Structure formats: structure tokens, C-alpha cells
């Protein structure tokens, strides 16, 4: 197949991927950024112009970016063309009520006011962080971490592995690099805005 030529079978998978992305409330740019891809690259998968979408490892990577699984993709493809129905064309979409996805309701943004300078100069005491409980942070993005013991931390996310979250910020400011055991974390949420009060 020529580069960027549409493959009808890949297009069906791409439409399913697009449905999962829209259900997660993400733009192509947001979804692509979660896995280090441009919005154009993501769009090529959705348009069926990248045949790699048939590979299980690619499906896991792309569906993981929208908080879904390859099984969710298969269900989305099956839902799009029930027996006896005409497939959707163009920009048609069945729509969904605001604040709901096939995976449950979208969590409303929350806010937290900083009472110290542990993130200065990124955010100083008095700044209000607005964060999205349903979104995992990207590298160097602010995050709010709710611990199992009830404490709440605001840090810059650096990465994670199976056992720990790696962060910047703390009593030493942004120069302090710390890690937190995943077993002690109840929730991690990406900061979407810093508001000066």
C-alpha cells in the first residue's frame, strides 16, 4: 500500500479509535501527546492511512493513550456497524451527552490552592491549581497526588515505573527530586491550569 493511502479495513479500526478518543474527551493532539506523537500522526491512524493499527502492540499503545484497551477498540468497531445498518460517513457521530463516556462519567475539574513555595517558580504560594482527576500527567506537567493516608501533594511529574512515581518539587523547591511508592498513592491527576487569585 502506498504511504498515506487509505486502507478500508484500517479505516474501520481508525473510526473505532476515533470513537474511543472522543469518548475520552480528548483531541487528536491531546491523545497523541500522551504517547509522544503529533496530532497529524494520530490522525493518520484514525483515517486508516497507517496499517500499523492492525498490530497488537500498536493497538495497546494507542488505546492506552485514551484510557482504553484493544478489547474496547474491538467493541467500538462492532458497535459502529450493527447488522443491517449503514455505516456512518464523513463527520457523522451519534453524539453523547456532555459529561458522560462509555467508560462512565467524566470527572469534573477540581481545584487546590498552594500554601507553600514547594513548586516555585512554576507555581508559588497562593496559586490555585485546577486539575483533571481523569487525566494522567505528561512529563514536566504539574500533578496533584492524593495519598492513601489522606494527604495531598502538588508536584511536577517526571515519570513512573511499576513501583514508583518520580517527581520534582517539595520542601527544597523544584530542585528537589523525589519518588513516591505507587502502593501509597490513591489518585494522580494532571494540572490543567494555574490560576492567580
PDB file of N, CA, C and O in Angstrom, residues 93-128:
ATOM      1  N   UNK A  93     -21.576  11.572  13.743  1.00  0.00           N
ATOM      2  CA  UNK A  93     -21.284  10.984  15.036  1.00  0.00           C
ATOM      3  C   UNK A  93     -22.596  10.845  15.783  1.00  0.00           C
ATOM      4  O   UNK A  93     -23.434  11.740  15.733  1.00  0.00           O
ATOM      5  N   UNK A  94     -22.802   9.722  16.472  1.00  0.00           N
ATOM      6  CA  UNK A  94     -24.050   9.582  17.208  1.00  0.00           C
ATOM      7  C   UNK A  94     -24.149  10.550  18.372  1.00  0.00           C
ATOM      8  O   UNK A  94     -25.207  10.759  18.923  1.00  0.00           O
ATOM      9  N   UNK A  95     -23.021  11.170  18.756  1.00  0.00           N
ATOM     10  CA  UNK A  95     -23.033  12.117  19.868  1.00  0.00           C
ATOM     11  C   UNK A  95     -23.132  11.415  21.209  1.00  0.00           C
ATOM     12  O   UNK A  95     -23.347  10.218  21.300  1.00  0.00           O
ATOM     13  N   UNK A  96     -22.959  12.184  22.240  1.00  0.00           N
ATOM     14  CA  UNK A  96     -23.093  11.674  23.594  1.00  0.00           C
ATOM     15  C   UNK A  96     -23.410  12.848  24.494  1.00  0.00           C
ATOM     16  O   UNK A  96     -23.037  13.976  24.206  1.00  0.00           O
ATOM     17  N   UNK A  97     -24.110  12.616  25.558  1.00  0.00           N
ATOM     18  CA  UNK A  97     -24.396  13.725  26.464  1.00  0.00           C
ATOM     19  C   UNK A  97     -23.120  14.235  27.104  1.00  0.00           C
ATOM     20  O   UNK A  97     -22.203  13.463  27.377  1.00  0.00           O
ATOM     21  N   UNK A  98     -23.048  15.546  27.308  1.00  0.00           N
ATOM     22  CA  UNK A  98     -21.862  16.133  27.919  1.00  0.00           C
ATOM     23  C   UNK A  98     -21.644  15.529  29.300  1.00  0.00           C
ATOM     24  O   UNK A  98     -22.572  15.364  30.073  1.00  0.00           O
ATOM     25  N   UNK A  99     -20.390  15.214  29.592  1.00  0.00           N
ATOM     26  CA  UNK A  99     -20.052  14.695  30.910  1.00  0.00           C
ATOM     27  C   UNK A  99     -20.192  13.197  31.048  1.00  0.00           C
ATOM     28  O   UNK A  99     -20.077  12.663  32.132  1.00  0.00           O
ATOM     29  N   UNK A 100     -20.431  12.477  29.940  1.00  0.00           N
ATOM     30  CA  UNK A 100     -20.557  11.025  30.029  1.00  0.00           C
ATOM     31  C   UNK A 100     -19.733  10.375  28.929  1.00  0.00           C
ATOM     32  O   UNK A 100     -19.571  10.932  27.863  1.00  0.00           O
ATOM     33  N   UNK A 101     -19.181   9.209  29.214  1.00  0.00           N
ATOM     34  CA  UNK A 101     -18.453   8.419  28.228  1.00  0.00           C
ATOM     35  C   UNK A 101     -18.927   6.982  28.372  1.00  0.00           C
ATOM     36  O   UNK A 101     -19.584   6.638  29.351  1.00  0.00           O
ATOM     37  N   UNK A 102     -18.576   6.113  27.422  1.00  0.00           N
ATOM     38  CA  UNK A 102     -18.925   4.700  27.588  1.00  0.00           C
ATOM     39  C   UNK A 102     -18.263   4.083  28.810  1.00  0.00           C
ATOM     40  O   UNK A 102     -18.652   3.039  29.285  1.00  0.00           O
ATOM     41  N   UNK A 103     -17.231   4.757  29.341  1.00  0.00           N
ATOM     42  CA  UNK A 103     -16.493   4.223  30.482  1.00  0.00           C
ATOM     43  C   UNK A 103     -16.967   4.832  31.792  1.00  0.00           C
ATOM     44  O   UNK A 103     -16.375   4.629  32.827  1.00  0.00           O
ATOM     45  N   UNK A 104     -18.013   5.651  31.762  1.00  0.00           N
ATOM     46  CA  UNK A 104     -18.524   6.286  32.970  1.00  0.00           C
ATOM     47  C   UNK A 104     -18.514   7.794  32.838  1.00  0.00           C
ATOM     48  O   UNK A 104     -18.109   8.333  31.815  1.00  0.00           O
ATOM     49  N   UNK A 105     -18.956   8.499  33.869  1.00  0.00           N
ATOM     50  CA  UNK A 105     -18.997   9.957  33.796  1.00  0.00           C
ATOM     51  C   UNK A 105     -17.600  10.569  33.786  1.00  0.00           C
ATOM     52  O   UNK A 105     -16.667  10.009  34.337  1.00  0.00           O
ATOM     53  N   UNK A 106     -17.485  11.717  33.124  1.00  0.00           N
ATOM     54  CA  UNK A 106     -16.242  12.461  33.129  1.00  0.00           C
ATOM     55  C   UNK A 106     -16.162  13.208  34.453  1.00  0.00           C
ATOM     56  O   UNK A 106     -17.102  13.884  34.857  1.00  0.00           O
ATOM     57  N   UNK A 107     -15.042  13.068  35.146  1.00  0.00           N
ATOM     58  CA  UNK A 107     -14.875  13.737  36.434  1.00  0.00           C
ATOM     59  C   UNK A 107     -14.738  15.242  36.213  1.00  0.00           C
ATOM     60  O   UNK A 107     -14.036  15.681  35.312  1.00  0.00           O
ATOM     61  N   UNK A 108     -15.420  16.017  37.025  1.00  0.00           N
ATOM     62  CA  UNK A 108     -15.335  17.472  36.939  1.00  0.00           C
ATOM     63  C   UNK A 108     -13.969  17.930  37.434  1.00  0.00           C
ATOM     64  O   UNK A 108     -13.382  17.313  38.320  1.00  0.00           O
ATOM     65  N   UNK A 109     -13.448  19.026  36.859  1.00  0.00           N
ATOM     66  CA  UNK A 109     -12.160  19.538  37.344  1.00  0.00           C
ATOM     67  C   UNK A 109     -12.269  19.938  38.811  1.00  0.00           C
ATOM     68  O   UNK A 109     -13.322  20.355  39.274  1.00  0.00           O
ATOM     69  N   UNK A 110     -11.171  19.799  39.520  1.00  0.00           N
ATOM     70  CA  UNK A 110     -11.104  20.176  40.925  1.00  0.00           C
ATOM     71  C   UNK A 110     -10.032  21.248  41.078  1.00  0.00           C
ATOM     72  O   UNK A 110      -9.235  21.468  40.169  1.00  0.00           O
ATOM     73  N   UNK A 111     -10.033  21.909  42.235  1.00  0.00           N
ATOM     74  CA  UNK A 111      -9.047  22.963  42.499  1.00  0.00           C
ATOM     75  C   UNK A 111      -8.377  22.760  43.842  1.00  0.00           C
ATOM     76  O   UNK A 111      -8.964  22.217  44.759  1.00  0.00           O
ATOM     77  N   UNK A 112      -7.138  23.264  43.913  1.00  0.00           N
ATOM     78  CA  UNK A 112      -6.343  23.207  45.141  1.00  0.00           C
ATOM     79  C   UNK A 112      -5.497  24.470  45.206  1.00  0.00           C
ATOM     80  O   UNK A 112      -4.831  24.817  44.227  1.00  0.00           O
ATOM     81  N   UNK A 113      -5.527  25.174  46.334  1.00  0.00           N
ATOM     82  CA  UNK A 113      -4.692  26.363  46.492  1.00  0.00           C
ATOM     83  C   UNK A 113      -3.400  25.980  47.195  1.00  0.00           C
ATOM     84  O   UNK A 113      -3.415  25.314  48.235  1.00  0.00           O
ATOM     85  N   UNK A 114      -2.284  26.415  46.618  1.00  0.00           N
ATOM     86  CA  UNK A 114      -0.982  26.126  47.213  1.00  0.00           C
ATOM     87  C   UNK A 114      -0.763  27.013  48.438  1.00  0.00           C
ATOM     88  O   UNK A 114      -1.060  28.206  48.414  1.00  0.00           O
ATOM     89  N   UNK A 115      -0.241  26.423  49.480  1.00  0.00           N
ATOM     90  CA  UNK A 115       0.016  27.179  50.713  1.00  0.00           C
ATOM     91  C   UNK A 115       1.506  27.271  51.017  1.00  0.00           C
ATOM     92  O   UNK A 115       1.894  27.688  52.098  1.00  0.00           O
ATOM     93  N   UNK A 116       2.346  26.857  50.048  1.00  0.00           N
ATOM     94  CA  UNK A 116       3.798  26.918  50.238  1.00  0.00           C
ATOM     95  C   UNK A 116       4.463  27.164  48.887  1.00  0.00           C
ATOM     96  O   UNK A 116       3.791  27.243  47.861  1.00  0.00           O
ATOM     97  N   UNK A 117       5.766  27.291  48.888  1.00  0.00           N
ATOM     98  CA  UNK A 117       6.518  27.539  47.659  1.00  0.00           C
ATOM     99  C   UNK A 117       7.264  26.298  47.178  1.00  0.00           C
ATOM    100  O   UNK A 117       8.318  26.402  46.561  1.00  0.00           O
ATOM    101  N   UNK A 118       6.719  25.117  47.420  1.00  0.00           N
ATOM    102  CA  UNK A 118       7.393  23.878  47.029  1.00  0.00           C
ATOM    103  C   UNK A 118       7.486  23.700  45.522  1.00  0.00           C
ATOM    104  O   UNK A 118       8.254  22.875  45.045  1.00  0.00           O
ATOM    105  N   UNK A 119       6.711  24.470  44.743  1.00  0.00           N
ATOM    106  CA  UNK A 119       6.772  24.381  43.285  1.00  0.00           C
ATOM    107  C   UNK A 119       7.274  25.672  42.642  1.00  0.00           C
ATOM    108  O   UNK A 119       7.175  25.844  41.429  1.00  0.00           O
ATOM    109  N   UNK A 120       7.781  26.614  43.454  1.00  0.00           N
ATOM    110  CA  UNK A 120       8.273  27.878  42.907  1.00  0.00           C
ATOM    111  C   UNK A 120       9.514  27.603  42.060  1.00  0.00           C
ATOM    112  O   UNK A 120      10.301  26.726  42.390  1.00  0.00           O
ATOM    113  N   UNK A 121       9.699  28.267  40.957  1.00  0.00           N
ATOM    114  CA  UNK A 121       8.911  29.357  40.394  1.00  0.00           C
ATOM    115  C   UNK A 121       7.760  28.913  39.499  1.00  0.00           C
ATOM    116  O   UNK A 121       7.036  29.738  38.967  1.00  0.00           O
ATOM    117  N   UNK A 122       7.579  27.615  39.304  1.00  0.00           N
ATOM    118  CA  UNK A 122       6.481  27.139  38.457  1.00  0.00           C
ATOM    119  C   UNK A 122       5.140  27.607  38.991  1.00  0.00           C
ATOM    120  O   UNK A 122       4.282  28.053  38.237  1.00  0.00           O
ATOM    121  N   UNK A 123       4.944  27.506  40.294  1.00  0.00           N
ATOM    122  CA  UNK A 123       3.723  27.991  40.952  1.00  0.00           C
ATOM    123  C   UNK A 123       4.081  28.312  42.393  1.00  0.00           C
ATOM    124  O   UNK A 123       4.664  27.486  43.086  1.00  0.00           O
ATOM    125  N   UNK A 124       3.730  29.511  42.834  1.00  0.00           N
ATOM    126  CA  UNK A 124       4.083  29.960  44.182  1.00  0.00           C
ATOM    127  C   UNK A 124       2.880  29.858  45.111  1.00  0.00           C
ATOM    128  O   UNK A 124       1.755  29.580  44.686  1.00  0.00           O
ATOM    129  N   UNK A 125       3.134  30.104  46.379  1.00  0.00           N
ATOM    130  CA  UNK A 125       2.075  30.086  47.385  1.00  0.00           C
ATOM    131  C   UNK A 125       0.951  31.023  46.966  1.00  0.00           C
ATOM    132  O   UNK A 125       1.177  32.120  46.481  1.00  0.00           O
ATOM    133  N   UNK A 126      -0.279  30.565  47.115  1.00  0.00           N
ATOM    134  CA  UNK A 126      -1.455  31.350  46.752  1.00  0.00           C
ATOM    135  C   UNK A 126      -2.019  31.008  45.393  1.00  0.00           C
ATOM    136  O   UNK A 126      -3.173  31.310  45.096  1.00  0.00           O
ATOM    137  N   UNK A 127      -1.233  30.374  44.532  1.00  0.00           N
ATOM    138  CA  UNK A 127      -1.718  29.984  43.208  1.00  0.00           C
ATOM    139  C   UNK A 127      -2.708  28.832  43.368  1.00  0.00           C
ATOM    140  O   UNK A 127      -2.506  27.923  44.178  1.00  0.00           O
ATOM    141  N   UNK A 128      -3.778  28.881  42.594  1.00  0.00           N
ATOM    142  CA  UNK A 128      -4.772  27.806  42.602  1.00  0.00           C
ATOM    143  C   UNK A 128      -4.487  26.895  41.411  1.00  0.00           C
ATOM    144  O   UNK A 128      -4.369  27.370  40.272  1.00  0.00           O
TER     145      UNK A 128
END
